[in-house]
PDB file of C-alpha atoms in Angstrom:
ATOM      1  CA  MET A   1       0.000   0.000   0.000  1.00 78.00           C
ATOM      2  CA  ASN A   2       1.613   3.209  -1.144  1.00 84.00           C
ATOM      3  CA  GLU A   3       1.081   6.665   0.356  1.00 88.00           C
ATOM      4  CA  ARG A   4      -1.662   7.536  -2.133  1.00 91.00           C
ATOM      5  CA  GLU A   5      -3.602   4.372  -1.298  1.00 92.00           C
ATOM      6  CA  HIS A   6      -3.174   5.077   2.412  1.00 94.00           C
ATOM      7  CA  ARG A   7      -4.536   8.607   2.089  1.00 95.00           C
ATOM      8  CA  THR A   8      -7.420   7.418  -0.091  1.00 96.00           C
ATOM      9  CA  LEU A   9      -8.297   4.769   2.471  1.00 97.00           C
ATOM     10  CA  ILE A  10      -8.425   7.126   5.451  1.00 97.00           C
ATOM     11  CA  ASP A  11     -10.311   9.737   3.412  1.00 97.00           C
ATOM     12  CA  THR A  12     -12.878   7.174   2.274  1.00 98.00           C
ATOM     13  CA  ARG A  13     -13.426   5.972   5.816  1.00 98.00           C
ATOM     14  CA  ALA A  14     -14.016   9.531   7.018  1.00 98.00           C
ATOM     15  CA  ARG A  15     -16.155  10.853   4.158  1.00 98.00           C
ATOM     16  CA  PHE A  16     -17.754   7.849   2.457  1.00 98.00           C
ATOM     17  CA  PRO A  17     -18.326   5.065   5.026  1.00 98.00           C
ATOM     18  CA  GLY A  18     -21.152   3.670   2.906  1.00 98.00           C
ATOM     19  CA  ARG A  19     -18.602   2.465   0.385  1.00 98.00           C
ATOM     20  CA  ILE A  20     -17.681  -0.386   2.722  1.00 98.00           C
ATOM     21  CA  ALA A  21     -21.097  -2.003   2.314  1.00 97.00           C
ATOM     22  CA  GLU A  22     -20.972  -1.282  -1.420  1.00 98.00           C
ATOM     23  CA  ALA A  23     -17.599  -2.989  -1.727  1.00 98.00           C
ATOM     24  CA  ALA A  24     -18.843  -5.988   0.252  1.00 98.00           C
ATOM     25  CA  GLU A  25     -21.892  -6.359  -1.973  1.00 97.00           C
ATOM     26  CA  ALA A  26     -19.858  -6.041  -5.172  1.00 97.00           C
ATOM     27  CA  ARG A  27     -17.059  -8.366  -4.070  1.00 97.00           C
ATOM     28  CA  ARG A  28     -16.479 -11.473  -6.157  1.00 95.00           C
ATOM     29  CA  ARG A  29     -16.450 -14.328  -3.675  1.00 93.00           C
ATOM     30  CA  GLY A  30     -14.062 -17.252  -3.788  1.00 88.00           C
ATOM     31  CA  ARG A  31     -15.086 -20.853  -4.232  1.00 86.00           C
ATOM     32  CA  PRO A  32     -16.704 -22.306  -1.088  1.00 83.00           C
ATOM     33  CA  LEU A  33     -14.424 -24.001   1.412  1.00 83.00           C
ATOM     34  CA  GLU A  34     -16.076 -27.338   0.757  1.00 83.00           C
ATOM     35  CA  GLU A  35     -14.983 -27.268  -2.893  1.00 84.00           C
ATOM     36  CA  ARG A  36     -11.262 -26.966  -2.094  1.00 83.00           C
ATOM     37  CA  ASP A  37      -8.922 -29.841  -1.363  1.00 88.00           C
ATOM     38  CA  ARG A  38      -6.521 -27.668   0.636  1.00 94.00           C
ATOM     39  CA  LEU A  39      -6.718 -24.144   2.002  1.00 96.00           C
ATOM     40  CA  LEU A  40      -4.228 -21.469   2.976  1.00 98.00           C
ATOM     41  CA  ILE A  41      -5.920 -18.764   5.016  1.00 98.00           C
ATOM     42  CA  ILE A  42      -4.043 -15.741   6.377  1.00 98.00           C
ATOM     43  CA  ALA A  43      -5.084 -14.954   9.969  1.00 98.00           C
ATOM     44  CA  ALA A  44      -5.339 -11.294  10.933  1.00 98.00           C
ATOM     45  CA  ASP A  45      -7.415 -11.043  14.103  1.00 97.00           C
ATOM     46  CA  HIS A  46      -4.732 -10.915  16.803  1.00 96.00           C
ATOM     47  CA  THR A  47      -4.671  -7.149  17.324  1.00 97.00           C
ATOM     48  CA  ALA A  48      -8.346  -7.075  18.357  1.00 97.00           C
ATOM     49  CA  ARG A  49      -7.312  -8.834  21.579  1.00 97.00           C
ATOM     50  CA  GLY A  50      -4.530  -6.304  22.202  1.00 95.00           C
ATOM     51  CA  VAL A  51      -1.857  -8.621  20.818  1.00 96.00           C
ATOM     52  CA  VAL A  52       0.609  -6.557  18.777  1.00 95.00           C
ATOM     53  CA  GLY A  53       3.808  -8.490  19.433  1.00 95.00           C
ATOM     54  CA  VAL A  54       5.416 -11.184  17.322  1.00 94.00           C
ATOM     55  CA  GLY A  55       8.093 -13.402  18.833  1.00 86.00           C
ATOM     56  CA  GLY A  56      10.741 -11.125  20.321  1.00 85.00           C
ATOM     57  CA  ARG A  57       9.287  -7.995  18.666  1.00 91.00           C
ATOM     58  CA  PRO A  58       6.779  -6.502  21.142  1.00 93.00           C
ATOM     59  CA  GLY A  59       5.379  -3.807  18.829  1.00 94.00           C
ATOM     60  CA  ALA A  60       5.649  -5.550  15.481  1.00 94.00           C
ATOM     61  CA  MET A  61       1.943  -5.221  14.590  1.00 96.00           C
ATOM     62  CA  GLU A  62       1.244  -1.791  16.055  1.00 97.00           C
ATOM     63  CA  SER A  63       1.235  -0.094  12.624  1.00 96.00           C
ATOM     64  CA  ARG A  64      -2.043  -0.775  10.819  1.00 97.00           C
ATOM     65  CA  VAL A  65      -0.556   0.591   7.609  1.00 97.00           C
ATOM     66  CA  GLU A  66       2.318  -1.900   7.692  1.00 97.00           C
ATOM     67  CA  LEU A  67      -0.014  -4.772   8.617  1.00 98.00           C
ATOM     68  CA  LEU A  68      -2.237  -3.967   5.640  1.00 97.00           C
ATOM     69  CA  GLU A  69       0.791  -3.792   3.357  1.00 97.00           C
ATOM     70  CA  ARG A  70       1.895  -7.233   4.497  1.00 98.00           C
ATOM     71  CA  LEU A  71      -1.627  -8.624   4.144  1.00 98.00           C
ATOM     72  CA  CYS A  72      -1.907  -7.291   0.593  1.00 97.00           C
ATOM     73  CA  VAL A  73       1.412  -8.929  -0.307  1.00 98.00           C
ATOM     74  CA  ALA A  74       0.282 -12.243   1.210  1.00 98.00           C
ATOM     75  CA  LEU A  75      -3.175 -12.214  -0.393  1.00 98.00           C
ATOM     76  CA  ALA A  76      -1.679 -11.550  -3.822  1.00 98.00           C
ATOM     77  CA  ARG A  77       0.562 -14.637  -3.714  1.00 98.00           C
ATOM     78  CA  PRO A  78      -0.446 -17.754  -5.698  1.00 97.00           C
ATOM     79  CA  GLY A  79      -2.041 -20.412  -3.550  1.00 96.00           C
ATOM     80  CA  VAL A  80      -3.478 -18.079  -0.897  1.00 97.00           C
ATOM     81  CA  ASP A  81      -7.192 -18.722  -0.595  1.00 97.00           C
ATOM     82  CA  GLY A  82      -8.299 -15.986   1.752  1.00 97.00           C
ATOM     83  CA  VAL A  83      -8.182 -14.202   5.072  1.00 98.00           C
ATOM     84  CA  LEU A  84      -9.568 -14.464   8.600  1.00 98.00           C
ATOM     85  CA  GLY A  85     -10.097 -11.134  10.300  1.00 98.00           C
ATOM     86  CA  THR A  86     -12.145  -8.755  12.410  1.00 98.00           C
ATOM     87  CA  PRO A  87     -14.445  -6.191  10.746  1.00 98.00           C
ATOM     88  CA  ASP A  88     -11.933  -3.334  10.890  1.00 98.00           C
ATOM     89  CA  ILE A  89      -9.291  -5.273   8.957  1.00 98.00           C
ATOM     90  CA  VAL A  90     -11.699  -6.972   6.570  1.00 98.00           C
ATOM     91  CA  GLU A  91     -13.246  -3.614   5.705  1.00 98.00           C
ATOM     92  CA  ASP A  92      -9.861  -2.007   5.067  1.00 98.00           C
ATOM     93  CA  LEU A  93      -9.015  -4.879   2.731  1.00 98.00           C
ATOM     94  CA  LEU A  94     -12.390  -4.540   1.003  1.00 98.00           C
ATOM     95  CA  LEU A  95     -11.720  -0.864   0.308  1.00 97.00           C
ATOM     96  CA  LEU A  96      -8.257  -1.742  -0.996  1.00 97.00           C
ATOM     97  CA  GLY A  97      -9.752  -4.306  -3.385  1.00 97.00           C
ATOM     98  CA  ALA A  98      -7.622  -7.097  -1.891  1.00 97.00           C
ATOM     99  CA  LEU A  99     -10.429  -9.625  -1.311  1.00 98.00           C
ATOM    100  CA  GLU A 100     -11.637 -10.301  -4.844  1.00 97.00           C
ATOM    101  CA  GLY A 101     -12.120 -14.024  -5.380  1.00 97.00           C
ATOM    102  CA  LYS A 102     -11.022 -14.805  -1.812  1.00 97.00           C
ATOM    103  CA  VAL A 103     -12.551 -16.763   1.035  1.00 97.00           C
ATOM    104  CA  VAL A 104     -13.252 -14.419   3.968  1.00 98.00           C
ATOM    105  CA  ILE A 105     -13.867 -15.710   7.485  1.00 98.00           C
ATOM    106  CA  GLY A 106     -15.123 -13.208  10.068  1.00 98.00           C
ATOM    107  CA  SER A 107     -13.571 -13.371  13.547  1.00 98.00           C
ATOM    108  CA  MET A 108     -16.352 -13.217  16.123  1.00 98.00           C
ATOM    109  CA  ASN A 109     -15.363 -13.320  19.822  1.00 98.00           C
ATOM    110  CA  ARG A 110     -12.444 -11.063  20.706  1.00 98.00           C
ATOM    111  CA  GLY A 111     -13.537  -9.912  24.181  1.00 97.00           C
ATOM    112  CA  GLY A 112     -10.990 -11.868  26.211  1.00 96.00           C
ATOM    113  CA  LEU A 113      -8.185  -9.328  25.962  1.00 96.00           C
ATOM    114  CA  HIS A 114      -4.705 -10.771  26.289  1.00 94.00           C
ATOM    115  CA  GLY A 115      -3.307 -10.455  29.812  1.00 94.00           C
ATOM    116  CA  SER A 116      -6.509  -9.056  31.326  1.00 95.00           C
ATOM    117  CA  ALA A 117      -8.256 -10.212  34.508  1.00 94.00           C
ATOM    118  CA  PHE A 118     -11.193 -11.190  32.272  1.00 96.00           C
ATOM    119  CA  GLU A 119      -9.173 -12.925  29.556  1.00 96.00           C
ATOM    120  CA  PHE A 120     -11.162 -16.158  29.824  1.00 96.00           C
ATOM    121  CA  ASP A 121     -14.371 -14.227  29.070  1.00 96.00           C
ATOM    122  CA  ASP A 122     -14.280 -14.616  25.297  1.00 96.00           C
ATOM    123  CA  ARG A 123     -17.366 -12.542  24.541  1.00 96.00           C
ATOM    124  CA  PHE A 124     -18.603 -11.908  21.016  1.00 98.00           C
ATOM    125  CA  THR A 125     -17.473  -8.336  20.392  1.00 98.00           C
ATOM    126  CA  ALA A 126     -16.766  -8.406  16.640  1.00 98.00           C
ATOM    127  CA  TYR A 127     -18.799 -10.143  13.923  1.00 98.00           C
ATOM    128  CA  ASP A 128     -22.041 -11.931  14.703  1.00 98.00           C
ATOM    129  CA  THR A 129     -23.908 -14.228  12.331  1.00 98.00           C
ATOM    130  CA  SER A 130     -26.206 -11.571  10.890  1.00 98.00           C
ATOM    131  CA  SER A 131     -23.311  -9.221  10.055  1.00 98.00           C
ATOM    132  CA  ILE A 132     -21.365 -12.080   8.454  1.00 98.00           C
ATOM    133  CA  VAL A 133     -24.390 -12.824   6.265  1.00 98.00           C
ATOM    134  CA  ARG A 134     -24.878  -9.138   5.359  1.00 97.00           C
ATOM    135  CA  ALA A 135     -21.210  -8.751   4.406  1.00 97.00           C
ATOM    136  CA  GLY A 136     -21.287 -11.840   2.189  1.00 97.00           C
ATOM    137  CA  LEU A 137     -18.555 -13.613   4.141  1.00 98.00           C
ATOM    138  CA  ASP A 138     -17.943 -17.352   4.014  1.00 97.00           C
ATOM    139  CA  GLY A 139     -18.090 -18.207   7.684  1.00 98.00           C
ATOM    140  CA  GLY A 140     -17.245 -17.211  11.216  1.00 98.00           C
ATOM    141  CA  LYS A 141     -14.369 -18.159  13.496  1.00 98.00           C
ATOM    142  CA  MET A 142     -14.632 -18.380  17.260  1.00 98.00           C
ATOM    143  CA  LEU A 143     -12.092 -18.899  20.013  1.00 98.00           C
ATOM    144  CA  CYS A 144     -13.174 -21.472  22.592  1.00 98.00           C
ATOM    145  CA  ARG A 145     -10.836 -21.587  25.583  1.00 98.00           C
ATOM    146  CA  ILE A 146     -12.039 -24.125  28.121  1.00 98.00           C
ATOM    147  CA  GLY A 147     -11.014 -23.341  31.696  1.00 97.00           C
ATOM    148  CA  MET A 148     -12.253 -25.936  34.148  1.00 96.00           C
ATOM    149  CA  ASP A 149     -11.687 -23.554  37.087  1.00 94.00           C
ATOM    150  CA  ASP A 150     -13.167 -20.498  35.368  1.00 95.00           C
ATOM    151  CA  LEU A 151     -16.899 -19.793  35.554  1.00 95.00           C
ATOM    152  CA  THR A 152     -16.950 -17.667  32.386  1.00 95.00           C
ATOM    153  CA  THR A 153     -16.180 -20.760  30.318  1.00 97.00           C
ATOM    154  CA  ALA A 154     -19.851 -21.767  30.592  1.00 97.00           C
ATOM    155  CA  ARG A 155     -20.868 -18.509  28.895  1.00 97.00           C
ATOM    156  CA  THR A 156     -18.251 -18.995  26.185  1.00 97.00           C
ATOM    157  CA  LEU A 157     -19.464 -22.522  25.452  1.00 98.00           C
ATOM    158  CA  GLU A 158     -23.082 -21.380  25.271  1.00 98.00           C
ATOM    159  CA  SER A 159     -22.251 -18.453  22.981  1.00 98.00           C
ATOM    160  CA  CYS A 160     -20.093 -20.579  20.685  1.00 98.00           C
ATOM    161  CA  GLY A 161     -22.797 -23.237  20.497  1.00 98.00           C
ATOM    162  CA  ARG A 162     -25.358 -20.623  19.504  1.00 98.00           C
ATOM    163  CA  ALA A 163     -23.052 -19.196  16.844  1.00 98.00           C
ATOM    164  CA  VAL A 164     -22.376 -22.661  15.385  1.00 98.00           C
ATOM    165  CA  THR A 165     -26.127 -23.266  15.089  1.00 98.00           C
ATOM    166  CA  GLU A 166     -26.825 -19.845  13.557  1.00 98.00           C
ATOM    167  CA  LEU A 167     -24.011 -20.038  11.017  1.00 98.00           C
ATOM    168  CA  ALA A 168     -25.072 -23.530   9.944  1.00 98.00           C
ATOM    169  CA  SER A 169     -28.648 -22.324   9.418  1.00 98.00           C
ATOM    170  CA  HIS A 170     -27.268 -19.953   6.751  1.00 98.00           C
ATOM    171  CA  GLY A 171     -25.069 -22.627   5.184  1.00 97.00           C
ATOM    172  CA  LEU A 172     -21.910 -20.981   6.512  1.00 97.00           C
ATOM    173  CA  VAL A 173     -18.829 -22.548   8.068  1.00 97.00           C
ATOM    174  CA  ALA A 174     -18.294 -22.284  11.824  1.00 98.00           C
ATOM    175  CA  MET A 175     -14.552 -22.435  12.460  1.00 98.00           C
ATOM    176  CA  VAL A 176     -13.974 -23.322  16.127  1.00 98.00           C
ATOM    177  CA  GLU A 177     -10.537 -22.883  17.727  1.00 98.00           C
ATOM    178  CA  PRO A 178     -10.545 -24.806  21.029  1.00 98.00           C
ATOM    179  CA  PHE A 179      -7.973 -24.913  23.803  1.00 98.00           C
ATOM    180  CA  TRP A 180      -7.914 -26.725  27.133  1.00 98.00           C
ATOM    181  CA  SER A 181      -6.638 -23.857  29.271  1.00 98.00           C
ATOM    182  CA  ARG A 182      -5.919 -22.694  32.782  1.00 96.00           C
ATOM    183  CA  ARG A 183      -4.645 -19.614  34.554  1.00 94.00           C
ATOM    184  CA  ALA A 184      -1.193 -20.014  36.053  1.00 89.00           C
ATOM    185  CA  GLY A 185       0.875 -17.230  37.591  1.00 84.00           C
ATOM    186  CA  GLY A 186      -1.596 -14.610  36.377  1.00 83.00           C
ATOM    187  CA  ALA A 187      -1.454 -15.756  32.734  1.00 91.00           C
ATOM    188  CA  ILE A 188      -3.563 -18.147  30.701  1.00 95.00           C
ATOM    189  CA  THR A 189      -1.692 -21.146  29.383  1.00 96.00           C
ATOM    190  CA  HIS A 190      -2.919 -23.849  27.011  1.00 97.00           C
ATOM    191  CA  ASP A 191      -2.458 -27.574  27.480  1.00 98.00           C
ATOM    192  CA  LEU A 192      -0.667 -28.457  24.239  1.00 97.00           C
ATOM    193  CA  SER A 193      -0.188 -32.111  25.093  1.00 98.00           C
ATOM    194  CA  PRO A 194      -2.010 -34.536  22.783  1.00 98.00           C
ATOM    195  CA  GLU A 195      -4.403 -35.260  25.659  1.00 98.00           C
ATOM    196  CA  GLY A 196      -5.223 -31.584  26.174  1.00 98.00           C
ATOM    197  CA  VAL A 197      -5.796 -30.876  22.497  1.00 98.00           C
ATOM    198  CA  ILE A 198      -7.943 -34.000  22.111  1.00 98.00           C
ATOM    199  CA  ARG A 199     -10.155 -33.040  25.080  1.00 98.00           C
ATOM    200  CA  SER A 200     -10.671 -29.561  23.654  1.00 98.00           C
ATOM    201  CA  MET A 201     -11.577 -30.997  20.254  1.00 98.00           C
ATOM    202  CA  HIS A 202     -14.219 -33.304  21.703  1.00 98.00           C
ATOM    203  CA  VAL A 203     -15.917 -30.390  23.468  1.00 98.00           C
ATOM    204  CA  ALA A 204     -15.695 -28.109  20.418  1.00 98.00           C
ATOM    205  CA  GLN A 205     -17.092 -30.550  17.876  1.00 98.00           C
ATOM    206  CA  ALA A 206     -20.195 -31.127  20.017  1.00 98.00           C
ATOM    207  CA  LEU A 207     -21.147 -27.433  20.158  1.00 98.00           C
ATOM    208  CA  GLY A 208     -24.343 -26.336  18.473  1.00 98.00           C
ATOM    209  CA  ALA A 209     -27.431 -28.105  17.170  1.00 98.00           C
ATOM    210  CA  THR A 210     -25.524 -29.504  14.187  1.00 98.00           C
ATOM    211  CA  SER A 211     -21.889 -30.109  13.319  1.00 98.00           C
ATOM    212  CA  ALA A 212     -22.577 -30.252   9.576  1.00 98.00           C
ATOM    213  CA  ARG A 213     -20.821 -26.927   8.964  1.00 98.00           C
ATOM    214  CA  THR A 214     -18.259 -27.053  11.774  1.00 98.00           C
ATOM    215  CA  TRP A 215     -14.525 -26.957  11.020  1.00 98.00           C
ATOM    216  CA  LEU A 216     -11.848 -27.199  13.697  1.00 98.00           C
ATOM    217  CA  LYS A 217      -8.752 -25.008  13.928  1.00 98.00           C
ATOM    218  CA  ILE A 218      -6.089 -26.602  16.112  1.00 98.00           C
ATOM    219  CA  PRO A 219      -2.386 -26.209  16.940  1.00 97.00           C
ATOM    220  CA  VAL A 220       0.310 -28.545  15.668  1.00 97.00           C
ATOM    221  CA  VAL A 221       1.523 -30.578  18.655  1.00 96.00           C
ATOM    222  CA  ASP A 222       3.325 -33.827  19.327  1.00 96.00           C
ATOM    223  CA  GLY A 223       1.380 -36.936  18.373  1.00 97.00           C
ATOM    224  CA  MET A 224      -0.689 -35.340  15.602  1.00 98.00           C
ATOM    225  CA  GLU A 225      -1.645 -38.723  14.149  1.00 98.00           C
ATOM    226  CA  ARG A 226      -3.328 -39.585  17.441  1.00 98.00           C
ATOM    227  CA  VAL A 227      -4.857 -36.103  17.687  1.00 98.00           C
ATOM    228  CA  MET A 228      -6.455 -36.280  14.246  1.00 98.00           C
ATOM    229  CA  ARG A 229      -8.117 -39.598  15.092  1.00 98.00           C
ATOM    230  CA  ALA A 230     -10.205 -37.650  17.634  1.00 98.00           C
ATOM    231  CA  THR A 231     -12.409 -36.076  14.962  1.00 98.00           C
ATOM    232  CA  THR A 232     -14.087 -36.628  11.619  1.00 98.00           C
ATOM    233  CA  LEU A 233     -14.553 -32.893  11.073  1.00 98.00           C
ATOM    234  CA  PRO A 234     -12.543 -30.880   8.532  1.00 97.00           C
ATOM    235  CA  THR A 235      -9.541 -29.504  10.387  1.00 98.00           C
ATOM    236  CA  LEU A 236      -7.169 -26.609   9.723  1.00 98.00           C
ATOM    237  CA  LEU A 237      -3.811 -26.120  11.425  1.00 98.00           C
ATOM    238  CA  LEU A 238      -3.032 -22.830  13.141  1.00 95.00           C
ATOM    239  CA  GLY A 239       0.377 -21.236  13.022  1.00 88.00           C
ATOM    240  CA  GLY A 240       0.531 -19.388  16.347  1.00 75.00           C
ATOM    241  CA  ASP A 241       3.240 -17.003  17.480  1.00 73.00           C
ATOM    242  CA  PRO A 242       6.407 -18.063  15.647  1.00 72.00           C
ATOM    243  CA  GLY A 243       8.933 -19.704  17.934  1.00 67.00           C
ATOM    244  CA  GLY A 244      12.124 -21.601  17.232  1.00 68.00           C
ATOM    245  CA  THR A 245      13.499 -21.671  13.722  1.00 81.00           C
ATOM    246  CA  PRO A 246      11.306 -21.371  10.620  1.00 87.00           C
ATOM    247  CA  GLU A 247      12.708 -24.681   9.400  1.00 88.00           C
ATOM    248  CA  LEU A 248      11.393 -26.531  12.454  1.00 90.00           C
ATOM    249  CA  THR A 249       8.021 -24.814  12.174  1.00 91.00           C
ATOM    250  CA  TYR A 250       7.681 -25.644   8.489  1.00 93.00           C
ATOM    251  CA  ALA A 251       8.728 -29.238   9.101  1.00 93.00           C
ATOM    252  CA  SER A 252       6.002 -29.697  11.724  1.00 95.00           C
ATOM    253  CA  TRP A 253       3.369 -28.232   9.382  1.00 96.00           C
ATOM    254  CA  ARG A 254       4.545 -30.403   6.502  1.00 96.00           C
ATOM    255  CA  GLU A 255       4.284 -33.566   8.578  1.00 96.00           C
ATOM    256  CA  ALA A 256       0.827 -32.748   9.958  1.00 97.00           C
ATOM    257  CA  LEU A 257      -0.542 -31.821   6.515  1.00 97.00           C
ATOM    258  CA  ARG A 258      -0.091 -35.429   5.418  1.00 96.00           C
ATOM    259  CA  LEU A 259      -2.694 -36.679   7.894  1.00 97.00           C
ATOM    260  CA  PRO A 260      -6.277 -37.561   6.894  1.00 96.00           C
ATOM    261  CA  GLY A 261      -8.751 -34.828   7.777  1.00 97.00           C
ATOM    262  CA  VAL A 262      -6.243 -31.972   7.704  1.00 97.00           C
ATOM    263  CA  ARG A 263      -7.523 -29.497   5.111  1.00 97.00           C
ATOM    264  CA  GLY A 264      -4.864 -26.800   5.255  1.00 97.00           C
ATOM    265  CA  LEU A 265      -3.360 -23.943   7.224  1.00 98.00           C
ATOM    266  CA  VAL A 266      -4.636 -20.815   8.954  1.00 98.00           C
ATOM    267  CA  VAL A 267      -1.492 -18.824   9.689  1.00 97.00           C
ATOM    268  CA  GLY A 268      -0.953 -15.190  10.577  1.00 97.00           C
ATOM    269  CA  ARG A 269       2.123 -13.898  12.356  1.00 96.00           C
ATOM    270  CA  ALA A 270       4.483 -16.656  11.193  1.00 95.00           C
ATOM    271  CA  LEU A 271       3.854 -15.664   7.558  1.00 97.00           C
ATOM    272  CA  LEU A 272       3.142 -11.948   7.905  1.00 97.00           C
ATOM    273  CA  TYR A 273       6.139 -11.254  10.177  1.00 96.00           C
ATOM    274  CA  PRO A 274       8.810 -13.852   9.350  1.00 94.00           C
ATOM    275  CA  SER A 275      12.216 -13.354  10.908  1.00 91.00           C
ATOM    276  CA  ASP A 276      13.670 -12.070   7.627  1.00 93.00           C
ATOM    277  CA  ASP A 277      10.570  -9.942   6.853  1.00 95.00           C
ATOM    278  CA  ASP A 278      10.220 -11.590   3.423  1.00 97.00           C
ATOM    279  CA  VAL A 279       6.446 -12.080   3.467  1.00 98.00           C
ATOM    280  CA  ALA A 280       6.209 -13.316  -0.099  1.00 98.00           C
ATOM    281  CA  ALA A 281       8.842 -16.012   0.425  1.00 97.00           C
ATOM    282  CA  ALA A 282       7.248 -17.232   3.673  1.00 96.00           C
ATOM    283  CA  VAL A 283       3.795 -17.423   2.091  1.00 98.00           C
ATOM    284  CA  ASP A 284       5.166 -19.201  -0.981  1.00 98.00           C
ATOM    285  CA  THR A 285       6.821 -21.790   1.272  1.00 97.00           C
ATOM    286  CA  ALA A 286       3.523 -22.501   3.038  1.00 97.00           C
ATOM    287  CA  ALA A 287       1.598 -22.635  -0.246  1.00 97.00           C
ATOM    288  CA  ALA A 288       4.069 -25.131  -1.679  1.00 96.00           C
ATOM    289  CA  MET A 289       3.445 -27.464   1.274  1.00 95.00           C
ATOM    290  CA  LEU A 290      -0.222 -27.714   0.357  1.00 94.00           C
ATOM    291  CA  GLU A 291       0.622 -28.742  -3.199  1.00 88.00           C
ATOM    292  CA  VAL A 292       2.896 -31.643  -2.304  1.00 72.00           C
ATOM    293  CA  SER A 293       1.432 -32.971   0.958  1.00 62.00           C
TER     294      SER A 293
END
C-alpha cells in the first residue's frame, strides 16, 4: 500500500463510510471451502485482543498501515485462498480491493483481551452471524478456551454453540478454535499435550445443534496422528506465534498436513512477520506445502 492508497483509504473511511457495504456487496467471492482440497488462510485477528507483538518484537503489529501492506502482499501470492479477520481489517481490505475471489472468514469473539483479569471471558465483540451474512462472508471463526476452574467458560461454550447453530442455518462454516486452558501465575496457558488438544476438540465438535458446517482449527503438537483420530470434522492447522526456527516450524506443518482430515493452514504472524521480513517467500513456502502434501 503506497502513500496515495493510504490517504485514499483514510479519506474514504471519514467521508464515504457507505462504500464499505458497497464494496462488500460487489465483491467477487471465492469458491466455497467445501470445494477446495486444501486451504491457505491468512489470519489477521490478533490485534483485536490487544496482541501486537510477534516473537521477540513486542510492537511488530502496532502499525495498521504496515499490517495492511503485508496482508496485501500475502493475499496476492499464488495459492493463498483468503483471510480471517475482524471487521476493521476486513473492511480495510475490502476498500483496498484485496479480497476479490477470496474466502473471507469473520472473527467473532475477541472480548478476552490478552493479559486481562477477564481474559477467559471470550465474549462476542466483533462479527455476529447476521453481520457475516450481510457482508457476504464465508463463515465465522470463534475462540473457545475451556477453563475448568473459570466460571466464564460456561458462557463462552453457550455463545459458541449458539453461533455454530446460527451459522449452519445460513449454510456458513463455523470455524472453532478450542484450547484446554488454565490460569497459572496470572497468565492463561494452554495444554498443548495430545491429551489436552484432544479433550478440547471433543468439546468443540459437540457445540451447536448440528456439526454439519463445523470446522476445527487446532495447533500442531506432538502426536498429531493420534490427535487427528479424535475427529471426523474438517480440520485446519493454526500457526501461532512463531517460535524456534522457521525450518522446524515448516517441518512440523509439513508432517501434519499429510494426515487424513487436515484441510490446510490458517497462519498469521508466522507468515506476515517472518524473521527475515520476506512475506512473499514465507507465504510461498507454506503454499508449496499444500501442493505436495
